Short mmCIF file of C-alpha atoms and ligand atoms in Angstrom, two decimals:
data_model
loop_
_atom_site.label_atom_id
_atom_site.label_comp_id
_atom_site.label_asym_id
_atom_site.label_seq_id
_atom_site.Cartn_x
_atom_site.Cartn_y
_atom_site.Cartn_z
CA MET D 1 31.26 -63.19 11.60
CA PRO D 2 28.21 -60.86 10.90
CA SER D 3 26.25 -61.46 7.57
CA SER D 4 27.28 -58.83 4.96
CA GLU D 5 24.06 -57.13 5.22
CA ASP D 6 24.41 -56.92 9.08
CA LEU D 7 27.92 -55.72 8.53
CA PHE D 8 26.96 -53.01 6.46
CA LYS D 9 24.29 -52.01 8.87
CA GLN D 10 26.92 -51.71 11.52
CA ILE D 11 29.02 -49.38 9.33
CA ILE D 12 26.25 -47.16 8.68
CA ALA D 13 25.55 -46.94 12.48
CA HIS D 14 29.19 -46.51 13.26
CA ALA D 15 29.62 -43.77 10.86
CA LYS D 16 26.57 -41.88 12.49
CA GLU D 17 27.66 -42.52 16.08
CA TYR D 18 31.18 -41.39 15.67
CA GLY D 19 30.29 -38.13 13.69
CA TYR D 20 31.25 -39.30 9.99
CA ILE D 21 28.02 -39.32 8.21
CA PHE D 22 24.52 -37.94 9.01
CA PRO D 23 21.24 -38.45 7.22
CA SER D 24 20.56 -34.98 5.56
CA SER D 25 17.71 -33.19 7.29
CA GLU D 26 17.27 -35.70 10.00
CA ILE D 27 15.09 -33.63 12.35
CA TYR D 28 12.65 -33.37 9.56
CA ASP D 29 12.87 -37.22 8.89
CA GLY D 30 15.76 -37.05 6.33
CA LEU D 31 15.75 -36.55 2.73
CA SER D 32 16.19 -39.57 0.39
CA ALA D 33 19.76 -40.46 -0.70
CA VAL D 34 21.05 -37.16 0.44
CA TYR D 35 23.40 -37.14 3.41
CA ASP D 36 25.83 -34.75 5.40
CA TYR D 37 29.39 -35.39 6.47
CA GLY D 38 29.95 -34.76 10.24
CA GLN D 39 33.08 -33.56 11.93
CA TYR D 40 35.36 -36.73 11.20
CA GLY D 41 33.51 -37.24 7.85
CA VAL D 42 34.61 -34.01 6.34
CA GLU D 43 38.20 -34.44 7.49
CA LEU D 44 37.98 -37.77 5.74
CA LYS D 45 36.54 -36.50 2.81
CA ASN D 46 38.89 -33.58 2.33
CA ASN D 47 41.91 -35.87 2.71
CA ILE D 48 40.67 -38.26 0.03
CA LYS D 49 40.20 -35.26 -2.34
CA GLN D 50 43.51 -34.00 -1.34
CA TYR D 51 45.20 -37.39 -1.93
CA TRP D 52 43.67 -37.68 -5.32
CA TRP D 53 44.59 -34.18 -6.15
CA ARG D 54 48.16 -34.39 -5.18
CA ALA D 55 48.50 -37.66 -7.38
CA MET D 56 46.87 -36.13 -10.33
CA VAL D 57 47.90 -32.63 -10.51
CA GLN D 58 50.80 -32.01 -8.11
CA TYR D 59 52.69 -35.25 -9.43
CA HIS D 60 51.90 -34.71 -13.14
CA GLU D 61 53.71 -31.82 -14.73
CA ASN D 62 51.10 -32.02 -17.64
CA ILE D 63 47.82 -31.92 -15.61
CA VAL D 64 46.28 -28.55 -14.14
CA GLY D 65 43.14 -28.20 -12.09
CA ILE D 66 40.20 -26.11 -12.69
CA ASP D 67 36.90 -25.34 -10.57
CA SER D 68 34.04 -24.77 -12.96
CA ALA D 69 30.47 -23.67 -11.89
CA ILE D 70 27.85 -26.17 -11.19
CA PHE D 71 25.18 -24.05 -13.42
CA MET D 72 26.05 -24.15 -17.13
CA HIS D 73 24.42 -23.14 -20.24
CA PRO D 74 21.61 -25.49 -21.08
CA THR D 75 22.79 -26.23 -24.62
CA ILE D 76 25.91 -27.98 -23.14
CA TRP D 77 23.70 -30.71 -22.16
CA LYS D 78 22.08 -30.92 -25.55
CA ALA D 79 25.39 -31.16 -27.21
CA SER D 80 26.87 -33.72 -24.45
CA GLY D 81 23.85 -36.00 -24.98
CA HIS D 82 22.40 -35.83 -21.64
CA VAL D 83 19.04 -34.17 -22.48
CA ASP D 84 18.40 -36.89 -24.81
CA ALA D 85 20.09 -39.98 -23.43
CA PHE D 86 20.99 -39.56 -19.92
CA ASN D 87 18.24 -42.03 -18.84
CA ASP D 88 18.04 -45.29 -16.77
CA PRO D 89 15.46 -48.00 -17.53
CA LEU D 90 13.09 -48.02 -14.66
CA ILE D 91 10.40 -50.89 -13.68
CA ASP D 92 7.91 -51.25 -11.03
CA ASN D 93 6.56 -54.11 -9.29
CA LYS D 94 2.80 -53.93 -9.31
CA ASP D 95 2.39 -55.72 -5.84
CA SER D 96 4.98 -54.24 -3.93
CA LYS D 97 4.78 -50.74 -5.78
CA LYS D 98 8.68 -50.73 -5.43
CA ARG D 99 10.56 -49.23 -8.43
CA TYR D 100 13.78 -50.60 -9.79
CA ARG D 101 16.51 -49.98 -12.57
CA ALA D 102 15.78 -52.83 -14.79
CA ASP D 103 19.52 -52.98 -15.82
CA VAL D 104 20.32 -53.17 -12.18
CA LEU D 105 17.91 -56.28 -11.47
CA ILE D 106 19.69 -58.13 -14.59
CA GLU D 107 23.21 -57.01 -13.07
CA ASP D 108 22.26 -58.45 -9.66
CA PHE D 109 20.98 -61.56 -11.32
CA ILE D 110 24.43 -62.18 -12.98
CA GLN D 111 26.24 -61.08 -9.74
CA LYS D 112 24.30 -63.94 -8.04
CA LEU D 113 25.53 -66.44 -10.69
CA GLU D 114 29.03 -65.26 -10.09
CA GLU D 115 28.72 -65.61 -6.33
CA LYS D 116 27.65 -69.09 -6.90
CA ILE D 117 30.75 -69.81 -8.87
CA GLU D 118 33.13 -68.29 -6.39
CA LYS D 119 31.47 -70.30 -3.48
CA GLU D 120 31.82 -73.62 -5.29
CA ILE D 121 35.64 -72.78 -5.72
CA GLU D 122 35.90 -71.82 -2.16
CA LYS D 123 34.33 -75.21 -1.18
CA ALA D 124 36.52 -77.16 -3.25
CA LYS D 125 39.65 -75.27 -2.15
CA LYS D 126 38.93 -76.28 1.47
CA LYS D 127 38.36 -79.93 0.39
CA PHE D 128 41.27 -80.81 -1.71
CA GLU D 129 44.90 -80.54 -1.26
CA ASN D 130 46.98 -79.13 -4.12
CA PHE D 131 43.74 -77.54 -5.48
CA ASP D 132 44.19 -76.59 -9.26
CA GLU D 133 41.48 -73.81 -9.68
CA GLU D 134 41.92 -73.64 -13.62
CA PHE D 135 41.18 -77.42 -14.06
CA PHE D 136 38.37 -77.44 -11.63
CA CYS D 137 36.51 -74.43 -13.33
CA LYS D 138 36.89 -76.30 -16.76
CA THR D 139 35.63 -79.43 -15.52
CA ASN D 140 32.93 -78.79 -12.99
CA PRO D 141 29.72 -79.10 -14.48
CA ASN D 142 27.85 -76.55 -12.17
CA ILE D 143 30.48 -73.87 -12.77
CA LEU D 144 30.15 -74.76 -16.76
CA ARG D 145 26.60 -74.09 -16.57
CA ASN D 146 26.83 -71.03 -14.61
CA LYS D 147 29.45 -69.65 -16.83
CA GLU D 148 27.42 -70.38 -19.85
CA LYS D 149 24.54 -68.80 -18.42
CA ILE D 150 26.47 -65.73 -17.53
CA ASP D 151 27.83 -65.25 -20.99
CA SER D 152 24.43 -65.48 -22.66
CA VAL D 153 22.76 -63.22 -20.30
CA ASN D 154 25.53 -60.67 -20.59
CA ASN D 155 25.44 -60.84 -24.43
CA ARG D 156 21.70 -60.61 -24.78
CA PHE D 157 21.71 -57.71 -22.16
CA ALA D 158 24.35 -55.83 -23.69
CA ALA D 159 22.67 -56.00 -27.16
CA LEU D 160 19.23 -54.91 -25.55
CA MET D 161 20.87 -51.90 -23.90
CA ASN D 162 22.80 -50.93 -27.14
CA GLU D 163 19.47 -50.91 -28.89
CA THR D 164 17.52 -49.18 -26.16
CA ASP D 165 15.11 -52.12 -26.52
CA LEU D 166 12.78 -51.66 -23.58
CA ALA D 167 10.26 -54.39 -24.23
CA GLY D 168 13.22 -56.81 -24.98
CA ILE D 169 14.64 -55.83 -21.42
CA LYS D 170 11.26 -56.62 -19.59
CA SER D 171 11.06 -60.01 -21.58
CA LEU D 172 14.55 -60.96 -20.26
CA ILE D 173 13.55 -60.01 -16.66
CA GLU D 174 10.52 -62.20 -17.02
CA GLU D 175 12.48 -64.95 -18.78
CA LEU D 176 15.11 -65.01 -16.01
CA GLU D 177 12.18 -65.23 -13.43
CA ILE D 178 13.72 -62.32 -11.51
CA ALA D 179 11.19 -61.62 -8.51
CA CYS D 180 11.02 -58.25 -6.80
CA PRO D 181 12.84 -58.81 -3.35
CA VAL D 182 10.10 -57.09 -1.41
CA SER D 183 6.80 -58.90 -2.64
CA GLY D 184 8.56 -61.88 -4.01
CA THR D 185 6.32 -61.56 -7.11
CA LYS D 186 7.11 -61.35 -10.75
CA ASN D 187 4.36 -58.98 -11.61
CA TRP D 188 6.35 -56.14 -13.41
CA THR D 189 5.12 -53.08 -15.35
CA ASP D 190 6.80 -52.22 -18.78
CA VAL D 191 10.26 -50.67 -18.63
CA ARG D 192 10.20 -46.84 -19.13
CA GLN D 193 13.11 -44.43 -19.42
CA PHE D 194 13.77 -41.91 -16.84
CA ASN D 195 16.10 -38.88 -17.30
CA LEU D 196 18.28 -38.44 -14.47
CA MET D 197 19.12 -34.51 -14.65
CA PHE D 198 17.63 -32.05 -11.92
CA ALA D 199 16.12 -29.17 -13.85
CA THR D 200 15.46 -25.78 -12.38
CA GLN D 201 14.77 -22.13 -13.56
CA MET D 202 17.36 -19.34 -13.79
CA GLY D 203 15.81 -15.69 -13.98
CA SER D 204 13.50 -13.90 -11.73
CA VAL D 205 10.21 -14.41 -13.59
CA ALA D 206 9.24 -17.95 -14.12
CA GLU D 207 7.71 -17.46 -17.52
CA GLY D 208 10.64 -15.74 -19.10
CA ALA D 209 13.29 -18.09 -17.37
CA ASP D 210 15.27 -20.74 -19.06
CA THR D 211 15.53 -24.17 -17.81
CA ILE D 212 18.94 -25.14 -16.85
CA TYR D 213 20.26 -28.12 -15.15
CA LEU D 214 22.18 -29.06 -12.25
CA ARG D 215 25.29 -30.83 -13.58
CA PRO D 216 25.18 -34.38 -13.59
CA GLU D 217 28.91 -34.69 -14.10
CA THR D 218 31.86 -32.31 -13.84
CA ALA D 219 33.38 -33.25 -17.03
CA GLN D 220 31.45 -31.20 -19.18
CA GLY D 221 32.97 -27.91 -17.26
CA ILE D 222 36.44 -29.16 -18.41
CA PHE D 223 35.55 -29.70 -22.01
CA VAL D 224 34.02 -26.17 -22.36
CA ASN D 225 36.97 -24.89 -20.87
CA PHE D 226 39.38 -26.72 -22.96
CA LEU D 227 40.48 -23.79 -25.15
CA ASN D 228 40.81 -21.52 -22.15
CA VAL D 229 43.25 -23.79 -20.27
CA TYR D 230 45.10 -24.80 -23.47
CA LYS D 231 45.72 -21.41 -24.32
CA THR D 232 46.57 -19.73 -20.91
CA GLY D 233 48.41 -22.73 -19.79
CA ARG D 234 50.38 -23.07 -22.65
CA MET D 235 49.56 -26.76 -22.49
CA LYS D 236 51.32 -29.27 -24.75
CA ILE D 237 49.30 -32.62 -25.99
CA PRO D 238 49.26 -34.96 -24.09
CA PHE D 239 47.84 -33.16 -21.13
CA GLY D 240 45.14 -33.34 -18.63
CA ILE D 241 42.56 -31.08 -16.83
CA ALA D 242 41.31 -32.28 -13.34
CA GLN D 243 38.47 -31.20 -11.22
CA ILE D 244 36.63 -32.08 -8.21
CA GLY D 245 33.09 -30.99 -7.52
CA LYS D 246 29.29 -31.74 -6.98
CA ALA D 247 27.24 -33.61 -9.32
CA PHE D 248 23.75 -34.16 -9.18
CA ARG D 249 21.41 -37.29 -10.43
CA ASN D 250 17.86 -38.04 -9.88
CA GLU D 251 18.66 -41.39 -9.05
CA ILE D 252 15.64 -43.98 -9.31
CA VAL D 253 16.78 -46.38 -6.81
CA ALA D 254 19.07 -44.86 -3.96
CA ARG D 255 19.19 -47.54 -1.34
CA GLN D 256 22.80 -48.24 -0.74
CA PHE D 257 23.74 -45.33 1.70
CA ILE D 258 26.44 -42.92 0.18
CA PHE D 259 27.09 -45.45 -2.61
CA ARG D 260 24.40 -44.01 -4.76
CA MET D 261 23.38 -40.40 -3.71
CA ARG D 262 21.32 -37.69 -5.59
CA GLU D 263 23.80 -35.14 -4.54
CA PHE D 264 27.42 -36.42 -4.60
CA GLU D 265 30.93 -35.27 -5.63
CA GLN D 266 33.10 -36.49 -8.54
CA MET D 267 36.95 -36.31 -8.99
CA GLU D 268 37.62 -36.39 -12.73
CA MET D 269 40.42 -35.90 -15.16
CA GLN D 270 40.18 -35.53 -18.86
CA PHE D 271 43.19 -36.29 -20.61
CA PHE D 272 43.63 -34.87 -24.24
CA VAL D 273 45.66 -36.99 -26.60
CA ARG D 274 46.63 -37.33 -30.30
CA PRO D 275 43.92 -39.23 -32.29
CA GLY D 276 44.99 -42.82 -32.76
CA GLU D 277 46.94 -42.77 -29.43
CA GLU D 278 43.97 -43.10 -27.23
CA ILE D 279 43.93 -46.74 -26.45
CA LYS D 280 47.68 -46.61 -25.47
CA TRP D 281 46.71 -43.90 -22.88
CA PHE D 282 43.65 -45.67 -22.12
CA GLU D 283 45.92 -48.36 -20.77
CA TYR D 284 48.27 -46.11 -19.10
CA TRP D 285 45.36 -44.54 -17.09
CA LYS D 286 44.14 -48.08 -16.05
CA THR D 287 47.60 -48.94 -14.44
CA GLU D 288 47.97 -45.54 -12.92
CA ARG D 289 44.69 -45.49 -11.27
CA LYS D 290 45.01 -49.11 -9.80
CA LYS D 291 48.39 -47.99 -8.66
CA TRP D 292 46.80 -44.92 -6.52
CA HIS D 293 44.08 -47.18 -5.11
CA LEU D 294 46.86 -49.78 -4.01
CA SER D 295 49.07 -46.91 -2.66
CA LEU D 296 46.48 -46.65 0.35
CA GLY D 297 47.50 -50.25 1.37
CA ILE D 298 44.13 -51.86 0.48
CA SER D 299 44.64 -55.40 -0.65
CA GLU D 300 44.57 -56.06 -4.53
CA ASN D 301 41.84 -58.81 -3.82
CA ASP D 302 39.31 -56.07 -3.25
CA TYR D 303 39.75 -54.63 -6.57
CA ARG D 304 39.01 -55.78 -10.17
CA PHE D 305 38.46 -54.32 -13.44
CA HIS D 306 35.08 -54.57 -15.20
CA ASP D 307 35.42 -53.95 -19.02
CA HIS D 308 32.11 -52.78 -20.56
CA ASP D 309 30.56 -54.75 -23.26
CA LYS D 310 27.83 -52.09 -23.63
CA LEU D 311 29.83 -48.64 -24.35
CA ALA D 312 28.44 -45.47 -23.85
CA HIS D 313 27.38 -43.39 -26.90
CA TYR D 314 30.76 -41.57 -26.77
CA ALA D 315 33.25 -44.27 -25.82
CA ASN D 316 35.58 -46.56 -27.89
CA ALA D 317 36.83 -48.35 -24.71
CA ALA D 318 35.74 -48.25 -21.06
CA THR D 319 36.46 -50.16 -17.76
CA ASP D 320 35.03 -49.72 -14.52
CA ILE D 321 37.52 -50.26 -11.42
CA GLU D 322 35.26 -52.22 -9.22
CA PHE D 323 35.84 -52.46 -5.48
CA ARG D 324 34.41 -55.30 -2.95
CA PHE D 325 31.83 -53.41 -1.04
CA PRO D 326 30.07 -55.06 1.94
CA PHE D 327 27.16 -55.62 -0.63
CA GLY D 328 29.62 -57.04 -3.28
CA PHE D 329 31.63 -55.78 -6.18
CA LYS D 330 30.54 -52.66 -7.59
CA GLU D 331 31.90 -49.71 -9.48
CA LEU D 332 34.20 -47.35 -7.92
CA GLU D 333 35.68 -45.79 -10.72
CA GLY D 334 35.30 -45.37 -14.48
CA ILE D 335 38.08 -45.04 -17.11
CA HIS D 336 36.63 -44.20 -20.54
CA SER D 337 38.08 -43.53 -23.78
CA ARG D 338 35.73 -40.59 -25.02
CA THR D 339 37.08 -40.32 -28.44
CA ASP D 340 36.61 -36.83 -29.86
CA PHE D 341 32.98 -36.87 -29.05
CA ASP D 342 32.56 -34.27 -26.65
CA LEU D 343 34.89 -31.55 -27.95
CA SER D 344 33.30 -32.31 -31.58
CA GLN D 345 29.79 -31.71 -30.05
CA HIS D 346 30.72 -28.57 -28.55
CA GLU D 347 32.17 -27.34 -31.67
CA GLN D 348 29.11 -28.12 -33.48
CA TYR D 349 26.60 -26.69 -30.86
CA SER D 350 28.69 -23.48 -30.15
CA GLY D 351 30.07 -22.59 -33.59
CA LYS D 352 33.61 -22.31 -32.01
CA LYS D 353 36.69 -24.14 -33.06
CA LEU D 354 37.91 -26.35 -30.41
CA ARG D 355 41.28 -27.54 -31.86
CA TYR D 356 44.75 -28.08 -30.82
CA PHE D 357 47.53 -26.81 -33.11
CA ASP D 358 50.28 -29.64 -32.88
CA PRO D 359 53.56 -28.03 -33.42
CA GLU D 360 55.16 -31.58 -33.95
CA THR D 361 52.87 -32.58 -36.84
CA ASN D 362 51.80 -28.94 -37.91
CA GLU D 363 48.14 -29.99 -37.78
CA SER D 364 45.24 -28.74 -36.10
CA TYR D 365 42.78 -31.31 -34.75
CA VAL D 366 40.15 -32.16 -32.37
CA PRO D 367 42.00 -34.11 -29.64
CA PHE D 368 40.84 -37.46 -28.32
CA VAL D 369 40.18 -37.86 -24.65
CA ILE D 370 40.73 -40.35 -22.00
CA GLU D 371 38.77 -39.89 -18.73
CA THR D 372 39.14 -41.04 -15.20
CA SER D 373 36.27 -40.49 -12.98
CA ILE D 374 35.73 -41.48 -9.42
CA GLY D 375 33.24 -40.48 -6.71
CA VAL D 376 34.38 -39.04 -3.77
CA ASP D 377 31.63 -40.49 -1.71
CA ARG D 378 32.02 -43.91 -3.15
CA MET D 379 35.73 -43.72 -2.36
CA PHE D 380 34.70 -42.72 1.12
CA LEU D 381 32.56 -45.87 1.43
CA ALA D 382 35.24 -47.99 0.03
CA VAL D 383 37.87 -46.73 2.75
CA LEU D 384 35.42 -46.80 5.66
CA SER D 385 34.04 -50.34 4.96
CA HIS D 386 37.51 -51.59 4.33
CA ALA D 387 38.66 -49.96 7.60
CA TYR D 388 35.71 -51.24 9.96
CA THR D 389 37.00 -53.94 12.06
CA GLU D 390 35.61 -55.65 15.04
CA GLU D 391 38.36 -57.51 17.05
CA SER D 392 38.72 -59.72 20.00
CA LEU D 393 41.55 -58.87 22.29
CA PRO D 394 43.69 -61.34 24.18
CA ASP D 395 42.21 -60.22 27.51
CA GLY D 396 38.85 -61.32 26.28
CA SER D 397 37.51 -57.77 25.43
CA THR D 398 36.59 -56.55 21.94
CA ARG D 399 37.37 -53.36 20.22
CA VAL D 400 35.91 -51.57 17.27
CA VAL D 401 38.60 -50.10 15.09
CA LEU D 402 38.74 -48.15 11.80
CA LYS D 403 41.97 -49.00 10.13
CA ILE D 404 41.93 -45.94 8.03
CA PRO D 405 45.15 -45.54 6.02
CA ALA D 406 47.33 -43.11 8.20
CA GLN D 407 47.78 -40.67 5.16
CA ILE D 408 44.10 -39.82 5.09
CA ALA D 409 42.86 -40.47 8.80
CA PRO D 410 40.72 -37.67 9.96
CA ILE D 411 42.82 -37.07 13.00
CA LYS D 412 46.35 -38.21 12.88
CA ALA D 413 47.20 -38.15 16.68
CA ALA D 414 45.37 -37.85 19.96
CA VAL D 415 47.46 -36.45 22.88
CA LEU D 416 46.31 -37.73 26.21
CA PRO D 417 47.43 -36.99 29.74
CA LEU D 418 47.37 -40.00 31.81
CA VAL D 419 45.65 -38.19 34.62
CA LYS D 420 44.06 -34.63 34.90
CA LYS D 421 46.50 -33.46 37.60
CA ASP D 422 50.12 -33.21 38.47
CA GLY D 423 51.17 -30.88 35.47
CA LEU D 424 50.29 -33.57 32.80
CA PRO D 425 47.42 -31.61 31.08
CA GLU D 426 49.60 -28.62 30.71
CA LYS D 427 52.65 -30.87 29.19
CA ALA D 428 50.13 -32.43 26.92
CA ARG D 429 48.95 -29.06 25.76
CA GLU D 430 52.43 -28.03 24.85
CA ILE D 431 52.68 -31.21 22.44
CA VAL D 432 49.52 -30.37 20.97
CA GLU D 433 50.72 -26.88 20.26
CA ILE D 434 54.10 -28.56 18.46
CA LEU D 435 51.87 -31.06 16.36
CA LYS D 436 49.08 -28.57 15.41
CA PRO D 437 50.60 -26.77 12.65
CA LYS D 438 51.59 -30.11 10.84
CA MET D 439 48.41 -32.24 11.37
CA MET D 440 45.17 -32.67 12.72
CA CYS D 441 45.37 -33.59 16.34
CA GLN D 442 43.06 -33.78 19.46
CA TYR D 443 43.49 -33.32 23.09
CA ASP D 444 41.52 -35.68 25.36
CA GLU D 445 41.57 -35.94 29.12
CA LYS D 446 37.98 -37.07 29.95
CA ASP D 447 37.79 -40.88 31.06
CA ALA D 448 40.10 -43.62 31.98
CA ILE D 449 43.03 -43.93 29.46
CA GLY D 450 41.80 -47.37 28.07
CA ARG D 451 38.53 -45.90 27.41
CA ARG D 452 40.18 -42.98 25.55
CA TYR D 453 42.18 -45.36 23.42
CA ARG D 454 39.14 -47.30 22.52
CA ARG D 455 37.28 -43.90 21.35
CA GLN D 456 40.36 -43.14 19.15
CA ASP D 457 40.30 -46.64 17.89
CA ALA D 458 36.68 -46.23 16.85
CA ILE D 459 37.49 -42.78 15.27
CA GLY D 460 40.41 -44.11 13.35
CA THR D 461 43.29 -42.10 15.00
CA PRO D 462 46.40 -43.67 14.08
CA TYR D 463 48.58 -42.58 16.95
CA CYS D 464 47.81 -42.06 20.64
CA ILE D 465 50.54 -40.00 22.45
CA THR D 466 50.35 -40.26 26.20
CA VAL D 467 51.86 -38.23 28.62
CA ASP D 468 52.65 -39.59 32.12
CA ASN D 469 54.69 -38.71 35.33
CA GLN D 470 57.88 -39.94 33.57
CA THR D 471 57.33 -37.36 30.71
CA LEU D 472 57.82 -34.66 33.44
CA GLU D 473 61.28 -36.21 34.35
CA ASP D 474 62.77 -37.04 30.97
CA ASP D 475 60.63 -35.28 28.30
CA THR D 476 59.41 -38.75 26.84
CA VAL D 477 55.98 -39.96 25.82
CA THR D 478 54.54 -43.12 24.55
CA ILE D 479 53.30 -43.48 21.26
CA ARG D 480 50.60 -46.24 20.72
CA GLU D 481 49.97 -47.40 17.30
CA ARG D 482 46.17 -48.12 16.35
CA ASP D 483 46.43 -51.29 14.51
CA SER D 484 49.13 -53.31 16.43
CA MET D 485 48.22 -51.34 19.88
CA LEU D 486 52.20 -51.56 20.51
CA GLN D 487 53.54 -48.72 22.38
CA LYS D 488 57.10 -47.24 22.24
CA ARG D 489 58.76 -44.32 24.25
CA VAL D 490 59.83 -41.53 22.29
CA VAL D 491 61.56 -38.20 23.29
CA ILE D 492 59.11 -35.19 22.56
CA GLY D 493 61.37 -33.60 19.92
CA GLU D 494 61.18 -36.93 17.96
CA ILE D 495 57.41 -36.96 17.73
CA LEU D 496 57.07 -35.32 14.48
CA ARG D 497 59.72 -37.55 12.79
CA GLU D 498 57.91 -40.46 13.99
CA LEU D 499 54.62 -39.61 12.88
CA CYS D 500 55.28 -38.03 9.35
P1 ATP N 601 26.32 -46.40 -11.87
O1 ATP N 601 26.44 -47.46 -12.99
O2 ATP N 601 26.71 -47.05 -10.39
O3 ATP N 601 25.25 -45.54 -11.89
P2 ATP N 601 27.83 -44.61 -13.64
O4 ATP N 601 28.52 -45.79 -14.36
O5 ATP N 601 26.59 -44.01 -13.95
O6 ATP N 601 27.68 -45.56 -12.12
P3 ATP N 601 29.68 -42.59 -14.03
O7 ATP N 601 28.81 -41.77 -14.70
O8 ATP N 601 30.79 -43.15 -14.85
O9 ATP N 601 28.87 -43.59 -13.08
O10 ATP N 601 30.40 -41.49 -12.86
C1 ATP N 601 31.73 -41.84 -12.44
C2 ATP N 601 31.86 -41.92 -10.95
O11 ATP N 601 31.04 -41.21 -10.26
C3 ATP N 601 31.30 -43.64 -10.73
O12 ATP N 601 32.22 -44.43 -10.72
C4 ATP N 601 30.94 -43.27 -9.27
O13 ATP N 601 32.25 -43.38 -8.47
C5 ATP N 601 30.39 -41.99 -8.95
N1 ATP N 601 28.86 -41.91 -8.99
C6 ATP N 601 28.26 -41.85 -9.99
N2 ATP N 601 26.80 -41.84 -9.64
C7 ATP N 601 27.00 -41.72 -8.36
C8 ATP N 601 25.91 -41.43 -7.20
N3 ATP N 601 24.55 -41.36 -7.92
N4 ATP N 601 26.20 -41.33 -6.08
C9 ATP N 601 27.55 -41.43 -5.61
N5 ATP N 601 28.58 -41.54 -6.64
C10 ATP N 601 28.27 -41.75 -7.93
#
């Protein structure tokens, strides 16, 4: 088994070799934390977006979508708090000159302690029959010590972050003896705040131009359109507005491939509810969103909720859905109860009333909001890293296969004539014509059939349809299923039913 670091490197290399993800501007040596999606990557990305859109908009009568502009009035970011508070605490190591997010250094420290606990449990599981995990955790001195440490660091860290106590955060890093992974030293600078928004100028003359920002989240585009959608859509509370679009953050540290990018895409939904009912809906969306993830067939063990100790300035409840990436459990999606903060702020800054008239209570009020927010690229990485599998086969050979859920695989079926003669290519082309209107499919006649199967495995194509001499006699083909590699013979007229 490769180490998790090697595995992650293999996934990145595979993504490039098979046309999923390329570094941006590669012929100019790339641009840090910016990536391009290749021919299969764009298909997978589009399928993920469609899978989300269907679940959120198509399946919910009370959720509609919008597509707002990336450029927005600069006052929006003042009202939302991003100009003053969208900061990350950064710290430099004086020896390596490497820059880190101070909060991430502490989070990684906590994660290492959690991993120690997990290892201890795994070891004991193997050693004892009838293992009682709860009893073991309550009595093992190492686990108790580490748990106590985690709680105490978590509490102090949450308090320091809440008070934006930068000196306190530095002291905590020193006290925990956190060393720079590159230089190995603890020679740190002070912690400073760094605003993550990209600013640019709008207007033709620089002097007279206004500073505007590339949006750091899509959510504000929804809030400022609340009234438009509510009125024109005749929406009744509770209702939601969904949006998929680009967001930009000048991330301090961006070393984890498409996990943390400077230009990325979000799928966000803001759900407007009666004040006082927000926690009920927060719980509802926690359950719904988890169901969505599990509907892709990824194991429940790869997901966990992480409730926030430190709440953002706008939230009264928040949780992350974390996924087991190759580098550990990390945030994949955020679910936040944002209170009436955003709409109230926009009321105040714009001078326009952003209220809902509730015909059931005869009252006008600023609705409360539950947000679900997931990064397309992080979801892509979750799917890709979960799908990547190296397998030893019974005949002694190995294969690399991307076990991407069939619903979102870039190419659903490949049609392969067994040989390049005897009328098989023509027959295969006829089948492509039948499938094309319904799904992405690919025709391939190059190389021996075994190599072509391997190529489709590496791309993640769930089905290979092979046309052989028998096809010409009785109009049947074989369908090979990617994960089991089992083949069955099917009449051409039945292929669509088999695959859909
Ligand atoms: P993190 O703590 O990892 O920086 P965040 O809490 O700032 O993330 P949110 O502001 O809640 O993230 O954004 C919602 C979602 O957008 C995240 O769950 C993640 O999937 C995605 N996302 C945020 N920042 C990035 C980024 N730099 N690159 C890729 N996806 C991102």
